mmCIF file of C-alpha atoms in Angstrom:
data_model
loop_
_atom_site.group_PDB
_atom_site.id
_atom_site.type_symbol
_atom_site.label_atom_id
_atom_site.label_comp_id
_atom_site.label_asym_id
_atom_site.label_seq_id
_atom_site.Cartn_x
_atom_site.Cartn_y
_atom_site.Cartn_z
ATOM 1 C CA MET A 1 120.785 129.005 73.412
ATOM 2 C CA SER A 2 123.471 126.577 74.555
ATOM 3 C CA VAL A 3 123.536 123.666 76.962
ATOM 4 C CA ALA A 4 126.028 123.567 79.820
ATOM 5 C CA ALA A 5 128.097 120.377 79.636
ATOM 6 C CA LEU A 6 128.097 120.051 83.410
ATOM 7 C CA ALA A 7 125.657 121.358 85.964
ATOM 8 C CA PRO A 8 126.964 124.586 87.574
ATOM 9 C CA THR A 9 125.588 123.667 90.983
ATOM 10 C CA VAL A 10 124.869 120.572 93.024
ATOM 11 C CA VAL A 11 121.181 119.716 93.254
ATOM 12 C CA VAL A 12 120.043 119.492 96.863
ATOM 13 C CA PRO A 13 119.163 115.905 97.857
ATOM 14 C CA VAL A 14 115.508 115.327 98.705
ATOM 15 C CA VAL A 15 113.295 112.549 100.031
ATOM 16 C CA LEU A 16 110.355 111.703 97.755
ATOM 17 C CA GLU A 17 107.659 109.680 99.464
ATOM 18 C CA GLY A 18 104.385 108.169 98.324
ATOM 19 C CA ARG A 19 101.994 105.480 99.497
ATOM 20 C CA TRP A 20 104.101 102.482 98.438
ATOM 21 C CA VAL A 21 107.626 103.792 98.048
ATOM 22 C CA ARG A 22 110.117 106.180 99.580
ATOM 23 C CA LEU A 23 113.035 107.480 97.539
ATOM 24 C CA GLU A 24 115.795 108.579 99.888
ATOM 25 C CA PRO A 25 119.245 109.978 99.046
ATOM 26 C CA LEU A 26 121.622 107.095 98.319
ATOM 27 C CA THR A 27 124.548 106.740 100.745
ATOM 28 C CA LEU A 28 127.197 104.137 101.499
ATOM 29 C CA GLU A 29 125.065 103.049 104.460
ATOM 30 C CA HIS A 30 122.662 101.545 101.925
ATOM 31 C CA ALA A 31 125.359 99.215 100.541
ATOM 32 C CA PRO A 32 124.449 95.988 102.421
ATOM 33 C CA ALA A 33 120.726 96.346 101.713
ATOM 34 C CA LEU A 34 121.358 97.297 98.088
ATOM 35 C CA LEU A 35 123.551 94.221 97.638
ATOM 36 C CA GLU A 36 120.756 92.079 99.053
ATOM 37 C CA ALA A 37 118.336 93.603 96.514
ATOM 38 C CA ALA A 38 120.835 92.728 93.781
ATOM 39 C CA SER A 39 121.229 89.101 94.886
ATOM 40 C CA GLY A 40 118.734 87.585 92.438
ATOM 41 C CA PRO A 41 119.656 85.715 89.251
ATOM 42 C CA ARG A 42 121.419 88.018 86.783
ATOM 43 C CA ASP A 43 118.661 87.660 84.206
ATOM 44 C CA THR A 44 116.287 89.200 86.760
ATOM 45 C CA TYR A 45 117.757 92.604 85.933
ATOM 46 C CA GLY A 46 117.887 92.289 82.161
ATOM 47 C CA LEU A 47 120.673 94.358 80.610
ATOM 48 C CA THR A 48 120.857 96.829 83.501
ATOM 49 C CA LEU A 49 124.176 97.287 85.316
ATOM 50 C CA VAL A 50 123.695 95.792 88.794
ATOM 51 C CA PRO A 51 126.510 95.196 91.335
ATOM 52 C CA GLY A 52 127.340 91.575 92.062
ATOM 53 C CA ASN A 53 129.304 91.654 95.322
ATOM 54 C CA ALA A 54 130.148 93.921 98.265
ATOM 55 C CA ALA A 55 133.103 95.625 96.572
ATOM 56 C CA GLU A 56 131.119 96.276 93.397
ATOM 57 C CA THR A 57 128.210 97.655 95.424
ATOM 58 C CA GLU A 58 130.442 100.089 97.293
ATOM 59 C CA GLY A 59 132.070 101.153 94.027
ATOM 60 C CA TYR A 60 128.648 101.528 92.399
ATOM 61 C CA ILE A 61 127.508 103.866 95.176
ATOM 62 C CA GLN A 62 130.809 105.786 95.222
ATOM 63 C CA THR A 63 130.489 106.423 91.486
ATOM 64 C CA ALA A 64 126.924 107.653 91.933
ATOM 65 C CA LEU A 65 127.960 109.954 94.776
ATOM 66 C CA GLY A 66 130.863 111.295 92.717
ATOM 67 C CA GLU A 67 128.468 112.193 89.912
ATOM 68 C CA GLN A 68 126.203 113.833 92.471
ATOM 69 C CA ALA A 69 129.099 115.896 93.853
ATOM 70 C CA ALA A 70 129.889 117.039 90.302
ATOM 71 C CA GLY A 71 126.284 118.139 89.841
ATOM 72 C CA ARG A 72 125.521 115.528 87.199
ATOM 73 C CA SER A 73 123.110 113.252 89.051
ATOM 74 C CA LEU A 74 120.919 112.739 92.103
ATOM 75 C CA PRO A 75 120.817 109.056 93.167
ATOM 76 C CA PHE A 76 118.183 107.452 95.383
ATOM 77 C CA ALA A 77 117.718 104.255 97.334
ATOM 78 C CA THR A 78 114.281 102.811 96.562
ATOM 79 C CA VAL A 79 112.564 101.717 99.789
ATOM 80 C CA ASP A 80 109.410 99.605 100.016
ATOM 81 C CA ARG A 81 107.339 101.497 102.578
ATOM 82 C CA SER A 82 105.395 98.408 103.620
ATOM 83 C CA THR A 83 108.548 96.654 104.840
ATOM 84 C CA GLY A 84 111.178 99.389 105.133
ATOM 85 C CA ARG A 85 113.413 97.276 102.889
ATOM 86 C CA VAL A 86 115.694 98.725 100.210
ATOM 87 C CA VAL A 87 114.522 97.095 96.974
ATOM 88 C CA GLY A 88 116.647 98.912 94.402
ATOM 89 C CA THR A 89 117.850 102.268 93.197
ATOM 90 C CA THR A 90 117.126 104.995 90.663
ATOM 91 C CA ARG A 91 118.460 108.455 89.913
ATOM 92 C CA PHE A 92 118.202 111.725 88.080
ATOM 93 C CA LEU A 93 120.999 111.838 85.476
ATOM 94 C CA ASN A 94 122.451 114.318 83.008
ATOM 95 C CA ILE A 95 121.110 117.345 84.845
ATOM 96 C CA GLU A 96 121.188 120.215 82.343
ATOM 97 C CA TYR A 97 121.168 123.961 82.911
ATOM 98 C CA TRP A 98 120.635 125.781 79.645
ATOM 99 C CA THR A 99 122.209 129.136 78.848
ATOM 100 C CA TRP A 100 119.732 131.577 77.324
ATOM 101 C CA PRO A 101 120.297 135.054 75.839
ATOM 102 C CA GLU A 102 120.053 137.795 78.448
ATOM 103 C CA GLY A 103 116.458 138.762 79.078
ATOM 104 C CA ASN A 104 114.987 135.659 77.439
ATOM 105 C CA ALA A 105 111.642 134.650 78.922
ATOM 106 C CA HIS A 106 112.938 131.120 79.588
ATOM 107 C CA GLN A 107 115.921 132.302 81.635
ATOM 108 C CA ARG A 108 116.011 131.026 85.206
ATOM 109 C CA GLY A 109 118.439 130.797 88.106
ATOM 110 C CA THR A 110 121.008 128.055 88.558
ATOM 111 C CA ASP A 111 118.947 126.372 91.281
ATOM 112 C CA ARG A 112 116.536 124.762 88.797
ATOM 113 C CA PRO A 113 117.565 122.483 85.923
ATOM 114 C CA ASP A 114 116.061 122.851 82.458
ATOM 115 C CA ALA A 115 116.178 119.152 81.542
ATOM 116 C CA VAL A 116 117.001 115.855 83.253
ATOM 117 C CA GLU A 117 117.127 112.143 82.576
ATOM 118 C CA ILE A 118 115.642 109.456 84.817
ATOM 119 C CA GLY A 119 117.643 106.255 84.705
ATOM 120 C CA ALA A 120 120.024 103.766 86.358
ATOM 121 C CA THR A 121 116.855 102.125 87.679
ATOM 122 C CA TRP A 122 116.673 98.538 88.877
ATOM 123 C CA LEU A 123 114.579 96.616 91.388
ATOM 124 C CA ALA A 124 114.782 93.333 93.266
ATOM 125 C CA ALA A 125 112.854 90.524 91.605
ATOM 126 C CA ASP A 126 109.961 90.616 94.094
ATOM 127 C CA ALA A 127 109.560 94.384 93.645
ATOM 128 C CA GLN A 128 109.294 94.233 89.871
ATOM 129 C CA ARG A 129 105.845 94.542 88.251
ATOM 130 C CA THR A 130 104.445 96.135 91.421
ATOM 131 C CA ALA A 131 103.246 99.643 92.225
ATOM 132 C CA ILE A 132 106.739 100.528 93.434
ATOM 133 C CA ASN A 133 108.265 101.427 90.067
ATOM 134 C CA THR A 134 105.137 103.209 88.838
ATOM 135 C CA GLU A 135 104.923 105.351 91.960
ATOM 136 C CA ALA A 136 108.677 106.005 91.977
ATOM 137 C CA LYS A 137 108.435 107.344 88.423
ATOM 138 C CA LEU A 138 105.405 109.446 89.378
ATOM 139 C CA LEU A 139 107.292 110.941 92.335
ATOM 140 C CA MET A 140 110.371 111.740 90.242
ATOM 141 C CA LEU A 141 108.412 113.151 87.322
ATOM 142 C CA THR A 142 106.340 115.285 89.688
ATOM 143 C CA HIS A 143 109.509 116.652 91.269
ATOM 144 C CA ALA A 144 111.090 117.315 87.884
ATOM 145 C CA PHE A 145 108.105 119.031 86.288
ATOM 146 C CA GLU A 146 106.470 120.713 89.285
ATOM 147 C CA THR A 147 109.380 121.624 91.581
ATOM 148 C CA TRP A 148 112.211 122.120 89.094
ATOM 149 C CA ARG A 149 109.779 122.943 86.249
ATOM 150 C CA VAL A 150 111.990 121.274 83.658
ATOM 151 C CA HIS A 151 111.155 121.399 79.964
ATOM 152 C CA ARG A 152 111.993 117.751 79.249
ATOM 153 C CA VAL A 153 112.587 114.473 81.043
ATOM 154 C CA SER A 154 114.526 111.840 79.089
ATOM 155 C CA LEU A 155 114.500 108.085 79.629
ATOM 156 C CA MET A 156 117.073 105.829 77.950
ATOM 157 C CA THR A 157 117.530 102.084 77.727
ATOM 158 C CA ASP A 158 119.504 99.479 75.831
ATOM 159 C CA ALA A 159 117.682 99.107 72.511
ATOM 160 C CA ARG A 160 117.721 95.308 73.001
ATOM 161 C CA ASN A 161 115.846 95.571 76.303
ATOM 162 C CA ARG A 162 112.275 95.038 75.136
ATOM 163 C CA ARG A 163 110.875 94.826 78.660
ATOM 164 C CA SER A 164 112.390 98.172 79.633
ATOM 165 C CA ARG A 165 111.242 99.808 76.403
ATOM 166 C CA ALA A 166 107.692 98.591 76.966
ATOM 167 C CA ALA A 167 107.736 99.843 80.567
ATOM 168 C CA ILE A 168 108.872 103.308 79.460
ATOM 169 C CA LEU A 169 106.123 103.484 76.846
ATOM 170 C CA ARG A 170 103.556 102.493 79.494
ATOM 171 C CA LEU A 171 104.573 105.584 81.455
ATOM 172 C CA GLY A 172 103.374 107.709 78.552
ATOM 173 C CA ALA A 173 106.806 108.688 77.221
ATOM 174 C CA ARG A 174 107.317 109.243 73.483
ATOM 175 C CA PHE A 175 109.867 107.259 71.495
ATOM 176 C CA ASP A 176 112.465 109.656 70.049
ATOM 177 C CA GLY A 177 114.643 107.178 68.164
ATOM 178 C CA VAL A 178 117.756 105.037 68.525
ATOM 179 C CA LEU A 179 121.254 106.390 69.178
ATOM 180 C CA ARG A 180 123.517 103.943 67.370
ATOM 181 C CA ALA A 181 126.692 102.668 69.056
ATOM 182 C CA ALA A 182 125.996 105.057 71.919
ATOM 183 C CA ARG A 183 127.915 103.546 74.866
ATOM 184 C CA PRO A 184 129.275 100.336 76.398
ATOM 185 C CA ALA A 185 126.609 97.892 77.569
ATOM 186 C CA SER A 186 126.600 95.985 80.852
ATOM 187 C CA ASP A 187 127.351 92.748 78.947
ATOM 188 C CA GLY A 188 130.422 94.211 77.223
ATOM 189 C CA ALA A 189 128.749 94.951 73.899
ATOM 190 C CA ILE A 190 128.597 98.365 72.247
ATOM 191 C CA ARG A 191 124.977 99.203 72.754
ATOM 192 C CA ASP A 192 122.434 101.106 70.734
ATOM 193 C CA THR A 193 120.352 103.297 73.039
ATOM 194 C CA ALA A 194 116.588 103.680 72.654
ATOM 195 C CA ALA A 195 115.681 107.254 73.601
ATOM 196 C CA PHE A 196 112.347 108.403 75.004
ATOM 197 C CA SER A 197 111.138 111.688 76.474
ATOM 198 C CA ILE A 198 108.275 113.476 78.191
ATOM 199 C CA LEU A 199 107.831 117.216 77.587
ATOM 200 C CA GLU A 200 106.348 119.694 80.033
ATOM 201 C CA ALA A 201 103.256 120.124 77.843
ATOM 202 C CA GLU A 202 102.711 116.354 77.966
ATOM 203 C CA TRP A 203 103.138 116.068 81.726
ATOM 204 C CA PRO A 204 99.487 116.619 82.832
ATOM 205 C CA ALA A 205 98.293 113.709 80.675
ATOM 206 C CA VAL A 206 101.188 111.507 81.810
ATOM 207 C CA ARG A 207 100.488 112.314 85.451
ATOM 208 C CA ALA A 208 96.803 111.442 85.073
ATOM 209 C CA ARG A 209 97.773 108.187 83.361
ATOM 210 C CA LEU A 210 100.126 107.152 86.174
ATOM 211 C CA GLU A 211 97.687 108.136 88.919
ATOM 212 C CA THR A 212 95.018 106.017 87.235
ATOM 213 C CA ARG A 213 97.386 103.036 87.047
ATOM 214 C CA LEU A 214 98.069 103.309 90.773
ATOM 215 C CA THR A 215 94.364 103.095 91.603
ATOM 216 C CA GLN A 216 93.706 99.992 89.504
#
């Protein structure tokens, strides 16, 4: 079995909607509202890359859309359903289509990925520590495991970002280890990346855990 370096097809954009949040395909029309969501103090967003002005916001969205056109990601605007306000963004990243030997039981068409990453997630200060992020993750994980039927969902964060690491663990993801000197960080450092994952066999328990959190 091998892993395709790039997705062979572009994943069709979808709207994912719950009680508290709507995830809608990110477009340049979201730029002003996304910039407003990013207008808090820089330490609000930890070590996450967040645009700081109009030009950076447009470039941020253009980069995301370019990755989508190449089949590598599926970016969303995160909308608070109670207000209709854009409060951040998230995306599916590193969409993988695995190549299996002919006739293998795991073989599938090119319309469904085998593995994805959820990342590039940030929220406005007043949307953090609310049901919005929990439900957004539930919606994305449900789509990944129940519509695409992926085998694995990965979640990555800067190893220094203790708050992000704790939030990922609260989802029910397993810690896989640290990738040393993995990529540039938003602050200009060479970052170590803490890697986490959820496997398809673990999904029912993770789903129950998240649904319980949303009722508390």
